[in-house]
Coordinates of N, CA, C and O in Angstrom, one line a residue:
X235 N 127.6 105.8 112.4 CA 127.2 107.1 111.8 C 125.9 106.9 111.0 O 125.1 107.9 111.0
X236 N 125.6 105.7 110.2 CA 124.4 105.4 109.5 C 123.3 105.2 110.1 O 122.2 105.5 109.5
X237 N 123.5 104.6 111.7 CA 122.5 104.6 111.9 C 122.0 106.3 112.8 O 120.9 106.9 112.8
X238 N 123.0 106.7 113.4 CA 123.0 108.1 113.8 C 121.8 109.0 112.7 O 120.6 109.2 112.9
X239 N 122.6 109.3 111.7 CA 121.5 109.7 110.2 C 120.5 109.1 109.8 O 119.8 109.8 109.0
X240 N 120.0 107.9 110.2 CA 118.6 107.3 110.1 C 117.9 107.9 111.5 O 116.7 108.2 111.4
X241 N 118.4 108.0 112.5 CA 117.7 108.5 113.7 C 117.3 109.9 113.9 O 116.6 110.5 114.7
X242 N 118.2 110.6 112.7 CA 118.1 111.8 112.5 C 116.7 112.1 111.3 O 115.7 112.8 111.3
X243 N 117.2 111.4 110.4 CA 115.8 111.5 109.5 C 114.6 111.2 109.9 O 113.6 111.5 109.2
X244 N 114.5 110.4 111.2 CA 113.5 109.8 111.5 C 112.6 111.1 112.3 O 111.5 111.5 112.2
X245 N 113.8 111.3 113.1 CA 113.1 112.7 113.5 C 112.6 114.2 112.9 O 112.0 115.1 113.4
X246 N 113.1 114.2 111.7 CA 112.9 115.3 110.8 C 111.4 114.7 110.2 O 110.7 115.6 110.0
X247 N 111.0 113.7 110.0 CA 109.9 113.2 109.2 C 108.7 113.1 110.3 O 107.6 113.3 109.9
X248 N 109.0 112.6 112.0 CA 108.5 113.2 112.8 C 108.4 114.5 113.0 O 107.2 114.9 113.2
X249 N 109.1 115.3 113.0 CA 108.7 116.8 113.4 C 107.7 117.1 111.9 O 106.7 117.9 112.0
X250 N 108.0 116.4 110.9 CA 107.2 117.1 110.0 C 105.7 116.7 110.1 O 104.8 117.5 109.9
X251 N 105.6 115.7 110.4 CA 103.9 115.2 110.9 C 103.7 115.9 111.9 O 102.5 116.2 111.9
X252 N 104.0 116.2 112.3 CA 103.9 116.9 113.7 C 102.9 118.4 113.2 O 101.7 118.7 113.4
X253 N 103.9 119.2 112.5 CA 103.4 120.1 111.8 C 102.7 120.2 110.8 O 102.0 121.1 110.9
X254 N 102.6 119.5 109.6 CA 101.4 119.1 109.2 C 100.1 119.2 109.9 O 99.2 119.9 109.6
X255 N 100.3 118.3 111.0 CA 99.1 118.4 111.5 C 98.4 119.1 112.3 O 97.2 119.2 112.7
X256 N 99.7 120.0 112.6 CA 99.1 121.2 113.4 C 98.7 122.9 112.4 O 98.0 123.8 112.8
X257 N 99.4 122.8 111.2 CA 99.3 123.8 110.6 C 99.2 123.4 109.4 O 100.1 124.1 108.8
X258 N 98.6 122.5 108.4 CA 98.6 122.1 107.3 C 100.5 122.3 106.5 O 101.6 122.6 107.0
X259 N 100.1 122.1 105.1 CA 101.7 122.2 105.0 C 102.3 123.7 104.8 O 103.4 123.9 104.3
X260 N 101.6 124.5 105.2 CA 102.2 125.9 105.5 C 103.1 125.9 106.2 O 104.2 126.3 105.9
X261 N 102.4 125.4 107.6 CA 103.3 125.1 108.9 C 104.8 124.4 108.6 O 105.8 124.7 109.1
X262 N 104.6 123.5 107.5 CA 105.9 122.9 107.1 C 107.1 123.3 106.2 O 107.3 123.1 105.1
X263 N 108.1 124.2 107.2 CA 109.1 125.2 107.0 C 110.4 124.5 107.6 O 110.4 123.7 108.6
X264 N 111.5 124.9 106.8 CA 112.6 124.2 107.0 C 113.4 124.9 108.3 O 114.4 124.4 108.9
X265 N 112.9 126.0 108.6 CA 113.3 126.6 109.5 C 112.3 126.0 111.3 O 112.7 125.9 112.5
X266 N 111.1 125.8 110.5 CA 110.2 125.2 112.1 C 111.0 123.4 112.2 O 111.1 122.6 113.2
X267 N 111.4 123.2 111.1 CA 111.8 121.8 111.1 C 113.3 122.1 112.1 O 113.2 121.7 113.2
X268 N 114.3 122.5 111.8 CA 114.8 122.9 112.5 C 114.9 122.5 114.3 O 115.4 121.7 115.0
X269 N 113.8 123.8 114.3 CA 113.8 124.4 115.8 C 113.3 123.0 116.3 O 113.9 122.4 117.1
X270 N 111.9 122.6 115.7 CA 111.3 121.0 116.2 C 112.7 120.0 116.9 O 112.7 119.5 118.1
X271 N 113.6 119.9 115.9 CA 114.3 118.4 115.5 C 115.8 119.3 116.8 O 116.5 118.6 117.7
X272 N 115.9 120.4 116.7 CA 117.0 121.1 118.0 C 118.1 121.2 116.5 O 119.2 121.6 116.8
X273 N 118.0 121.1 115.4 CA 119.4 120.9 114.0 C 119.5 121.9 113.6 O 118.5 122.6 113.4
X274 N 120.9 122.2 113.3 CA 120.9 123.4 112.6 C 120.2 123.4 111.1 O 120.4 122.4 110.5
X275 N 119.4 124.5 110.5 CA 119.1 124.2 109.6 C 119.5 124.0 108.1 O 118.8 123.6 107.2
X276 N 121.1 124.5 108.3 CA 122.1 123.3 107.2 C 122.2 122.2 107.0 O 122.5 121.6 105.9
X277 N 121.9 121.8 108.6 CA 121.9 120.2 108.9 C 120.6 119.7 108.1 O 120.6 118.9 107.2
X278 N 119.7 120.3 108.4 CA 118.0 120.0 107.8 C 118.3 119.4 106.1 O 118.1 118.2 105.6
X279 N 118.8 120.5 105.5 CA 119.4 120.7 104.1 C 119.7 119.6 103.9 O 119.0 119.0 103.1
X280 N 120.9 118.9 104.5 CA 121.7 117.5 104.2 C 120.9 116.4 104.2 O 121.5 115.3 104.0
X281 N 119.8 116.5 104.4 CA 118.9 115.6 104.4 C 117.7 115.7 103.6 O 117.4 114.8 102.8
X282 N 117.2 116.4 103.6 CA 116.0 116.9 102.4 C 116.5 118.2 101.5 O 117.2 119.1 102.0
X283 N 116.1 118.3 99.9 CA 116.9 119.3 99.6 C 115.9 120.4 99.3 O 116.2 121.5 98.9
X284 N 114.3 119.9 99.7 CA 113.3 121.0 99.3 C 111.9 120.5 100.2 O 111.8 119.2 100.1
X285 N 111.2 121.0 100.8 CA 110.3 120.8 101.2 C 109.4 119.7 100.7 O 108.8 119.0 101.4
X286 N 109.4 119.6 99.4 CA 108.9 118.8 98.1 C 109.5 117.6 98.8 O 108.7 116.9 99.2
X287 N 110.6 117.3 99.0 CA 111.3 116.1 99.3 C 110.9 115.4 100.2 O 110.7 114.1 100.1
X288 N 110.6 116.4 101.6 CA 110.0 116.0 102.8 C 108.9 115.6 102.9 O 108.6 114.9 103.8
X289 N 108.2 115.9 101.8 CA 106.5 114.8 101.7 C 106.5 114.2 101.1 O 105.5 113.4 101.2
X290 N 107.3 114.0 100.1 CA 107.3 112.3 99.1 C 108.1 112.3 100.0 O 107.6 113.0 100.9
X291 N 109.1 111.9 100.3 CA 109.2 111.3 101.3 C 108.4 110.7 102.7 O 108.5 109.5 103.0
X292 N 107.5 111.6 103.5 CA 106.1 111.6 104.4 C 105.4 110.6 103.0 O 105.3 109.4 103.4
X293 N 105.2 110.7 102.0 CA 104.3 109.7 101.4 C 104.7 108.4 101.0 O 103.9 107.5 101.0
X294 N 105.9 108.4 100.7 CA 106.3 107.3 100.8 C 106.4 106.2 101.8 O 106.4 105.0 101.4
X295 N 106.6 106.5 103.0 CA 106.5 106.2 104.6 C 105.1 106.0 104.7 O 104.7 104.9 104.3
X296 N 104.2 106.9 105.1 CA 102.8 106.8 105.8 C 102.3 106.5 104.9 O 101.5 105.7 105.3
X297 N 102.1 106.8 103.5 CA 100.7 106.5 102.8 C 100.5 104.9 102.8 O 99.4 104.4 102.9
X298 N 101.6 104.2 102.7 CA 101.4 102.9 102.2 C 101.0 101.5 103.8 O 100.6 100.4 104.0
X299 N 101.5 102.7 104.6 CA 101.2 101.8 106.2 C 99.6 102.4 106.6 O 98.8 101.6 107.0
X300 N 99.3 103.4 106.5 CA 98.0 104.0 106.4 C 97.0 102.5 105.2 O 96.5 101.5 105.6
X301 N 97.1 103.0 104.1 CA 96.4 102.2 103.0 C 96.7 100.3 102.9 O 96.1 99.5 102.2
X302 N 97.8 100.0 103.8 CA 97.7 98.5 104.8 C 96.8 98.3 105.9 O 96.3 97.2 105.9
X303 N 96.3 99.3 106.9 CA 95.8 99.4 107.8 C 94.1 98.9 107.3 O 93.3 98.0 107.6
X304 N 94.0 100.2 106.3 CA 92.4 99.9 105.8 C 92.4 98.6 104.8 O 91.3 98.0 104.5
X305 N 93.8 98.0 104.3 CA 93.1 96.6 103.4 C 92.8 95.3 104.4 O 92.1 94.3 104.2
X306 N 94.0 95.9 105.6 CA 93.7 94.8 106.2 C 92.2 94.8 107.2 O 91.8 93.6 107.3
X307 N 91.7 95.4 107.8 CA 90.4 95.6 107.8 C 89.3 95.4 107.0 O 88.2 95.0 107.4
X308 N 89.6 95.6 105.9 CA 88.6 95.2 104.5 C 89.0 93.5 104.6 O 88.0 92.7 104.6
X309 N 90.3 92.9 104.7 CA 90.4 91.6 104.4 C 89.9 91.3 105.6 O 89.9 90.0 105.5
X310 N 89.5 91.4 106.7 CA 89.3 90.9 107.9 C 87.7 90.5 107.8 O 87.2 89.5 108.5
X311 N 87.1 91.3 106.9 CA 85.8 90.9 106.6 C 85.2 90.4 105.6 O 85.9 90.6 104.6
X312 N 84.1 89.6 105.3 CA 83.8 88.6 104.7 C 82.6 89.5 103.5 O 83.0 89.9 102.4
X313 N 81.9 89.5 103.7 CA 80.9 90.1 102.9 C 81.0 91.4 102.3 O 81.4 92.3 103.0
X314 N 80.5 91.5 100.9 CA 81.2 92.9 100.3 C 80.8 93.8 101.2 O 81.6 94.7 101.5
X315 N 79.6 93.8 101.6 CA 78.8 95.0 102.6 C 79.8 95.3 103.5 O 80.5 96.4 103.6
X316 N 79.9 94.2 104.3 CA 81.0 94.4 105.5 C 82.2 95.0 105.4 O 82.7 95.5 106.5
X317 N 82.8 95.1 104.2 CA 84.1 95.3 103.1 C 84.0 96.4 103.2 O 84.8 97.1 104.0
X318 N 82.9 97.0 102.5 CA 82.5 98.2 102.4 C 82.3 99.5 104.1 O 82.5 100.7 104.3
X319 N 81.9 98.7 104.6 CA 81.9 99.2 106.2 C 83.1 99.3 106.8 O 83.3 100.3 107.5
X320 N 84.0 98.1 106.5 CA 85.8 98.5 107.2 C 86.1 99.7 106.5 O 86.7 100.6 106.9
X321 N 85.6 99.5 105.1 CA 86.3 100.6 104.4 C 86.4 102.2 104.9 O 87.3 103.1 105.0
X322 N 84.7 101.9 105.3 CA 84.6 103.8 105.2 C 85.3 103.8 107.2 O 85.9 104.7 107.6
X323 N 85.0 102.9 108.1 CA 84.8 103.0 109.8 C 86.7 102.9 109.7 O 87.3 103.8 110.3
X324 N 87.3 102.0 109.1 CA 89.0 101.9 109.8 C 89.6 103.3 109.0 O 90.8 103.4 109.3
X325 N 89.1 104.4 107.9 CA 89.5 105.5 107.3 C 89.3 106.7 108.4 O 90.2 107.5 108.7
X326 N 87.5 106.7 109.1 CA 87.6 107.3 110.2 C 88.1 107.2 111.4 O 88.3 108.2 112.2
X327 N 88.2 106.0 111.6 CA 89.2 105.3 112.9 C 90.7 105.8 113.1 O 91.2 105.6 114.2
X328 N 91.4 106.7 112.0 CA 92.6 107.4 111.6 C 92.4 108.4 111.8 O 93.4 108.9 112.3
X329 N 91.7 109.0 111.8 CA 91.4 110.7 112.2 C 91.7 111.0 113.0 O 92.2 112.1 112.7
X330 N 91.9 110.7 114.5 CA 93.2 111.4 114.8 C 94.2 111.2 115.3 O 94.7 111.8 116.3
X331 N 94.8 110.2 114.4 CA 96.4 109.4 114.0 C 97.4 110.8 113.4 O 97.4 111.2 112.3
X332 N 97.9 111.2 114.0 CA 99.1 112.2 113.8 C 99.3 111.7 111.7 O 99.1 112.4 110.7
X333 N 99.9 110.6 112.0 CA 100.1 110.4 110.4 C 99.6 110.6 109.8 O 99.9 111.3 108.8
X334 N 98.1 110.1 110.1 CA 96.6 110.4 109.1 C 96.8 111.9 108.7 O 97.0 112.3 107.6
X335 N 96.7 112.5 109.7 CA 96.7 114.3 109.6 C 97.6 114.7 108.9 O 97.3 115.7 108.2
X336 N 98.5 114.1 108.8 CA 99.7 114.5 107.9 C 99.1 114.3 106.5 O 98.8 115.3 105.9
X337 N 99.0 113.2 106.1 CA 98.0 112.5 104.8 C 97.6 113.3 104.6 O 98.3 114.0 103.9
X338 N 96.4 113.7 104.9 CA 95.1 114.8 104.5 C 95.9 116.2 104.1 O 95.9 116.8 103.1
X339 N 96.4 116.3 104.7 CA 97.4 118.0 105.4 C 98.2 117.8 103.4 O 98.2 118.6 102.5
X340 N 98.6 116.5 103.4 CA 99.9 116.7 101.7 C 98.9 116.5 101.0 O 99.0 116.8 99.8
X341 N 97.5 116.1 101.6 CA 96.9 115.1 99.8 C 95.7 116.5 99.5 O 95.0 116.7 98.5
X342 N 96.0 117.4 100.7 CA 95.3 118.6 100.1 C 95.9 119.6 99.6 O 95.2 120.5 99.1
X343 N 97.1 119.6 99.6 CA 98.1 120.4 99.0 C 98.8 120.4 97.5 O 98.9 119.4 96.7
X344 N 99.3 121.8 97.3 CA 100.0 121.4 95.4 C 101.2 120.7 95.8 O 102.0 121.2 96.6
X345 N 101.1 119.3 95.2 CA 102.2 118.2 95.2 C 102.9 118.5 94.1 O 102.4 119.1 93.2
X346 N 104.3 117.9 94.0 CA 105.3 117.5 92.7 C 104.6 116.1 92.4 O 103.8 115.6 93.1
X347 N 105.2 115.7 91.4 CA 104.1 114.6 90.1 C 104.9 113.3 91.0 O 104.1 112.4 91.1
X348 N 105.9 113.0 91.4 CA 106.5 112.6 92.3 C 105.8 112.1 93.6 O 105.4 110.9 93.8
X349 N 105.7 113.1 94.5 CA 104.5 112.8 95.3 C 102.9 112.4 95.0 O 102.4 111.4 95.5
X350 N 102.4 112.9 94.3 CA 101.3 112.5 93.7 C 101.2 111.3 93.3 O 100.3 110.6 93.8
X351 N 102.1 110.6 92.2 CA 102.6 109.5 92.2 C 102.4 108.2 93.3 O 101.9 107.1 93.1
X352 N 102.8 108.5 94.1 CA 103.2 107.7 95.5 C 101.5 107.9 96.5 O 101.3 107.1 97.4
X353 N 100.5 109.3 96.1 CA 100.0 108.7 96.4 C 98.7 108.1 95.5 O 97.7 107.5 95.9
X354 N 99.0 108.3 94.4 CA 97.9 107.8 93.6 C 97.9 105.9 93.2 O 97.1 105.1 92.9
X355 N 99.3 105.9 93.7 CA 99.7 104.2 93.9 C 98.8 103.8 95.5 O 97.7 103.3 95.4
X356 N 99.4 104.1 96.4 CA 98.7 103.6 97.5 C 96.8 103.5 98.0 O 96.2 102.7 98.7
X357 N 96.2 104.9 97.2 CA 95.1 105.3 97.2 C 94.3 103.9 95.9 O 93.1 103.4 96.0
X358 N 95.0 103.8 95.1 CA 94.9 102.8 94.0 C 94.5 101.6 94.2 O 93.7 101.1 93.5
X359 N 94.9 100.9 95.5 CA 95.0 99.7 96.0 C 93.8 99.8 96.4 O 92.8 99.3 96.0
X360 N 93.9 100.7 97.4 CA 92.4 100.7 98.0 C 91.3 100.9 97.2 O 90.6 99.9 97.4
X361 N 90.8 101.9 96.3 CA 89.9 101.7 95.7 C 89.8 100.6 94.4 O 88.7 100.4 93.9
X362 N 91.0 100.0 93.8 CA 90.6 98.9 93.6 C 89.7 97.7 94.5 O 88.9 96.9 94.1
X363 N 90.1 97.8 95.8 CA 89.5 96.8 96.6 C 87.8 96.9 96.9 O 86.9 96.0 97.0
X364 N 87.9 98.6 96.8 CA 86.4 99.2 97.3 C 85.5 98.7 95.8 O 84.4 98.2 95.9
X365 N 86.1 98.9 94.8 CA 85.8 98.2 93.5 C 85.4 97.0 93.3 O 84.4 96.7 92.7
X366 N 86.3 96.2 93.8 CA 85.8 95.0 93.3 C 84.4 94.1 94.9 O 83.7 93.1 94.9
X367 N 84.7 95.0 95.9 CA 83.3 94.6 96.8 C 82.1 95.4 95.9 O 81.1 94.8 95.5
X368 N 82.2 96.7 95.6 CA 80.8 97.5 94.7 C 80.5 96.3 93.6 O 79.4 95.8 93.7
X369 N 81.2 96.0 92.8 CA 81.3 94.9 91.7 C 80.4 93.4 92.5 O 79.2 93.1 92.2
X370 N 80.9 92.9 93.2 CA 80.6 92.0 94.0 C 78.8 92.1 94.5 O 78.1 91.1 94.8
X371 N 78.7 93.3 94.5 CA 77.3 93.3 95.1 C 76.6 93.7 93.8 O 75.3 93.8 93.9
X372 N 77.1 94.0 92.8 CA 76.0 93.7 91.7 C 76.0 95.5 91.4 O 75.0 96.0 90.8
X373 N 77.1 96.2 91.9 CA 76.6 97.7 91.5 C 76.6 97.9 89.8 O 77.1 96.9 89.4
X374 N 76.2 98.7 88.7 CA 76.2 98.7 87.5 C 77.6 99.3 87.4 O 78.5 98.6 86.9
X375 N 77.9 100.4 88.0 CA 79.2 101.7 88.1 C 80.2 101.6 89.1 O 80.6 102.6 89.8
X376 N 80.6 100.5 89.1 CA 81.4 100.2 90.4 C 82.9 101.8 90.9 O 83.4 102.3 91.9
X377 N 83.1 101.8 89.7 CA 83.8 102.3 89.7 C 83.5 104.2 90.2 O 84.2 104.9 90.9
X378 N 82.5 104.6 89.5 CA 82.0 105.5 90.1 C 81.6 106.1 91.1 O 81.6 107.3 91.5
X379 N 80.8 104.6 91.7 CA 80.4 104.4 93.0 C 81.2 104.4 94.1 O 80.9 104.7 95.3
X380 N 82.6 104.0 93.6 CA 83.7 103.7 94.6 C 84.1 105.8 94.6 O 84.1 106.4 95.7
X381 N 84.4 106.3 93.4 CA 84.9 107.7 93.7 C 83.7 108.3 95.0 O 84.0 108.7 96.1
X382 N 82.7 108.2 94.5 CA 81.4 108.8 95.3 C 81.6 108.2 96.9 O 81.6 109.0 97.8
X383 N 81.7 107.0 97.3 CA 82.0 106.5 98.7 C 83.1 107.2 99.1 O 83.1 107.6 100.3
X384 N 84.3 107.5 98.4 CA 84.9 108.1 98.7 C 84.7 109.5 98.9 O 85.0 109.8 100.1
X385 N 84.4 110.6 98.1 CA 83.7 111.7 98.8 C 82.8 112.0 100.0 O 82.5 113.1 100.4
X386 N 82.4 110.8 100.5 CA 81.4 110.4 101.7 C 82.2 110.5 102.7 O 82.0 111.2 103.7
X387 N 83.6 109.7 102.2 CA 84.4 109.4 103.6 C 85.5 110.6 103.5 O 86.3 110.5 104.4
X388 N 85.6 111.6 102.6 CA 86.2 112.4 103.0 C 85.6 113.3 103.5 O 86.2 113.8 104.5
X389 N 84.4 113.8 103.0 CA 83.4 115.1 103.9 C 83.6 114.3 105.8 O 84.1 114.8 106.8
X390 N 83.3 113.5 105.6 CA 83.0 112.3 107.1 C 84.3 113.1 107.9 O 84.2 113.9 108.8
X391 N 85.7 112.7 107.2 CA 86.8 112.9 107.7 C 87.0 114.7 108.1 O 87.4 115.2 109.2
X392 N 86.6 115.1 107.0 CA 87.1 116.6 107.1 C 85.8 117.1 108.9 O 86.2 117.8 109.8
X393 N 85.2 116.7 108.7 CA 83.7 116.6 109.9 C 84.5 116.8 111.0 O 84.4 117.7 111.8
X394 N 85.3 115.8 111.2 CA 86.3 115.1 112.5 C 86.8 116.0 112.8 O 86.6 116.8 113.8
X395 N 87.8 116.1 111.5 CA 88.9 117.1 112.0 C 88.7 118.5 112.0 O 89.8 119.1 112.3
X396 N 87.5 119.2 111.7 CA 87.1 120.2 112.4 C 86.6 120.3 113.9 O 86.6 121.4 114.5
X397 N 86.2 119.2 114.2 CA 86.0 118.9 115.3 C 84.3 119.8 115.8 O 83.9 120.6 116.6
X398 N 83.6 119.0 114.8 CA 82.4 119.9 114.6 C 81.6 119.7 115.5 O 82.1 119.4 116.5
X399 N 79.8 119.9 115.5 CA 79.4 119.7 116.7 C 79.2 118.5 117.0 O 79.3 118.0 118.1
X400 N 78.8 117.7 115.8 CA 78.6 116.0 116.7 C 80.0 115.5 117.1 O 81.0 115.8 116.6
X401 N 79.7 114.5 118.2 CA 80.6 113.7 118.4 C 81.1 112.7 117.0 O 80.3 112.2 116.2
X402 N 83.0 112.3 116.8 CA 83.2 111.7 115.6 C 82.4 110.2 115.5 O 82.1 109.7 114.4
X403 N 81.9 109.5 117.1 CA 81.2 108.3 116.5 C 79.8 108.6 116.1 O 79.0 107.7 115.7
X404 N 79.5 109.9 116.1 CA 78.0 109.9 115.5 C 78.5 110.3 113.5 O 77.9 109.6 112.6
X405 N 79.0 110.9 113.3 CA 79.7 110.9 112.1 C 80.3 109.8 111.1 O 80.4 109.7 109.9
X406 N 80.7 109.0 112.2 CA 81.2 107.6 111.8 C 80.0 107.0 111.1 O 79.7 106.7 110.0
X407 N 79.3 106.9 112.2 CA 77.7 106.0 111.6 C 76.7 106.7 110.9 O 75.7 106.0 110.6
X408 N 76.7 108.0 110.5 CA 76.0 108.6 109.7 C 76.6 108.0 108.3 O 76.0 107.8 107.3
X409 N 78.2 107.9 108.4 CA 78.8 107.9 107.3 C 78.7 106.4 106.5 O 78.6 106.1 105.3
X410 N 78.8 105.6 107.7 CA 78.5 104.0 107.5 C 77.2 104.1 106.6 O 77.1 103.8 105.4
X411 N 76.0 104.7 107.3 CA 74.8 104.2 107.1 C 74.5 104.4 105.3 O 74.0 103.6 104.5
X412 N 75.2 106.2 105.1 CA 75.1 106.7 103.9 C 75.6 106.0 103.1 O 75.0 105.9 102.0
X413 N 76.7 105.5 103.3 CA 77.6 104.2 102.4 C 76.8 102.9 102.4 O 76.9 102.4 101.2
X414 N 76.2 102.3 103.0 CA 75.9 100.9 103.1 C 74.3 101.1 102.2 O 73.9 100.3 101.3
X415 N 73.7 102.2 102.6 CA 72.1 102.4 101.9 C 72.4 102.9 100.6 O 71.6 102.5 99.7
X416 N 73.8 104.0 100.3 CA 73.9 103.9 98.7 C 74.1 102.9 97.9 O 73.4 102.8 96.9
X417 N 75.1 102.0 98.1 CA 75.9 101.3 97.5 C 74.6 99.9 96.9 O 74.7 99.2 95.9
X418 N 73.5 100.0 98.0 CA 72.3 99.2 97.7 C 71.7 99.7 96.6 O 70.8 99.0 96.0
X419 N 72.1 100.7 96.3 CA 71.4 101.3 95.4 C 70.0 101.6 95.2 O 69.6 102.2 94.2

């Protein structure tokens, strides 16, 4: 039966990525969860008790396998520059990862302090790392530097997933280049 109910949740946290990413968290209704997963939506209930639930929950699952993905790419490279380059290229490289979408879809939305939480831990990791390569190369503001690279790679990201006129590897390397020639300062 335990594991029955884990295969069940699994799929309710699937259907919710799903929709996330197809309708931001608007789209994410306990009644589309439902219809997605074939459960009645009493059934939905016994498992999440509010929509709120279902993305700390989504954040607790994907943010932290998401924010592994990019350290380990940053650890794969040797020189802060390089660091700096996994950072902003394996963030775009997720763009159009169903989970990724989901990510963007909660971290753009009004979260409970709960969620936010969960992702302000995982997000933490990483820009400490982005921190201490900026530090590494001699920046004065590491830390500021790291918020601003990150605005780089979110404009970068949001680019994608509009699906704008450039192609996403020309965006990729606009976004590299902007990152690697700022951070020179």
């Amino acid at each position: 039966m335990a594991e029955h109910r884990s295969m069940q949740r699994g799929a309710l946290l699937d259907a919710a990525r799903s929709l996330l990413s197809e309708g931001g968290t608007e789209a994410l209704t306990f009644p589309a969860l439902a219809e997605r997963t074939g459960l009645a939506r009493s059934s939905v209930y016994e498992y999440f008790r509010s929509r709120a639930a279902v993305v700390e929950e989504l954040c607790a699952v994907d943010f932290p396998v998401w924010a592994a993905e990019i350290e380990a790419a940053m650890e794969s490279a040797q020189a802060p520059e390089a660091k700096i380059e996994a950072y902003v290229r394996s963030q775009l490289g997720l763009v159009g990862d169903r989970r990724h979408r989901a990510v963007v879809a909660i971290s753009a939305s009004e979260l409970d302090a709960g969620a936010r939480e969960k992702i302000r831990a995982a997000h933490g990791g990483l820009v400490a790392m982005i921190v201490e390569a900026l530090a590494a190369l001699g920046h004065g503001e590491p830390r500021l530097a790291a918020m601003l690279l990150q605005g780089v790679v979110d404009a970068a990201v949001r680019r994608i997933e509009l699906g704008a006129a450039e192609d996403p590897v020309v965006v990729t390397e606009a976004a590299v280049a902007m990152a690697l020639r700022g951070v020179r300062g």
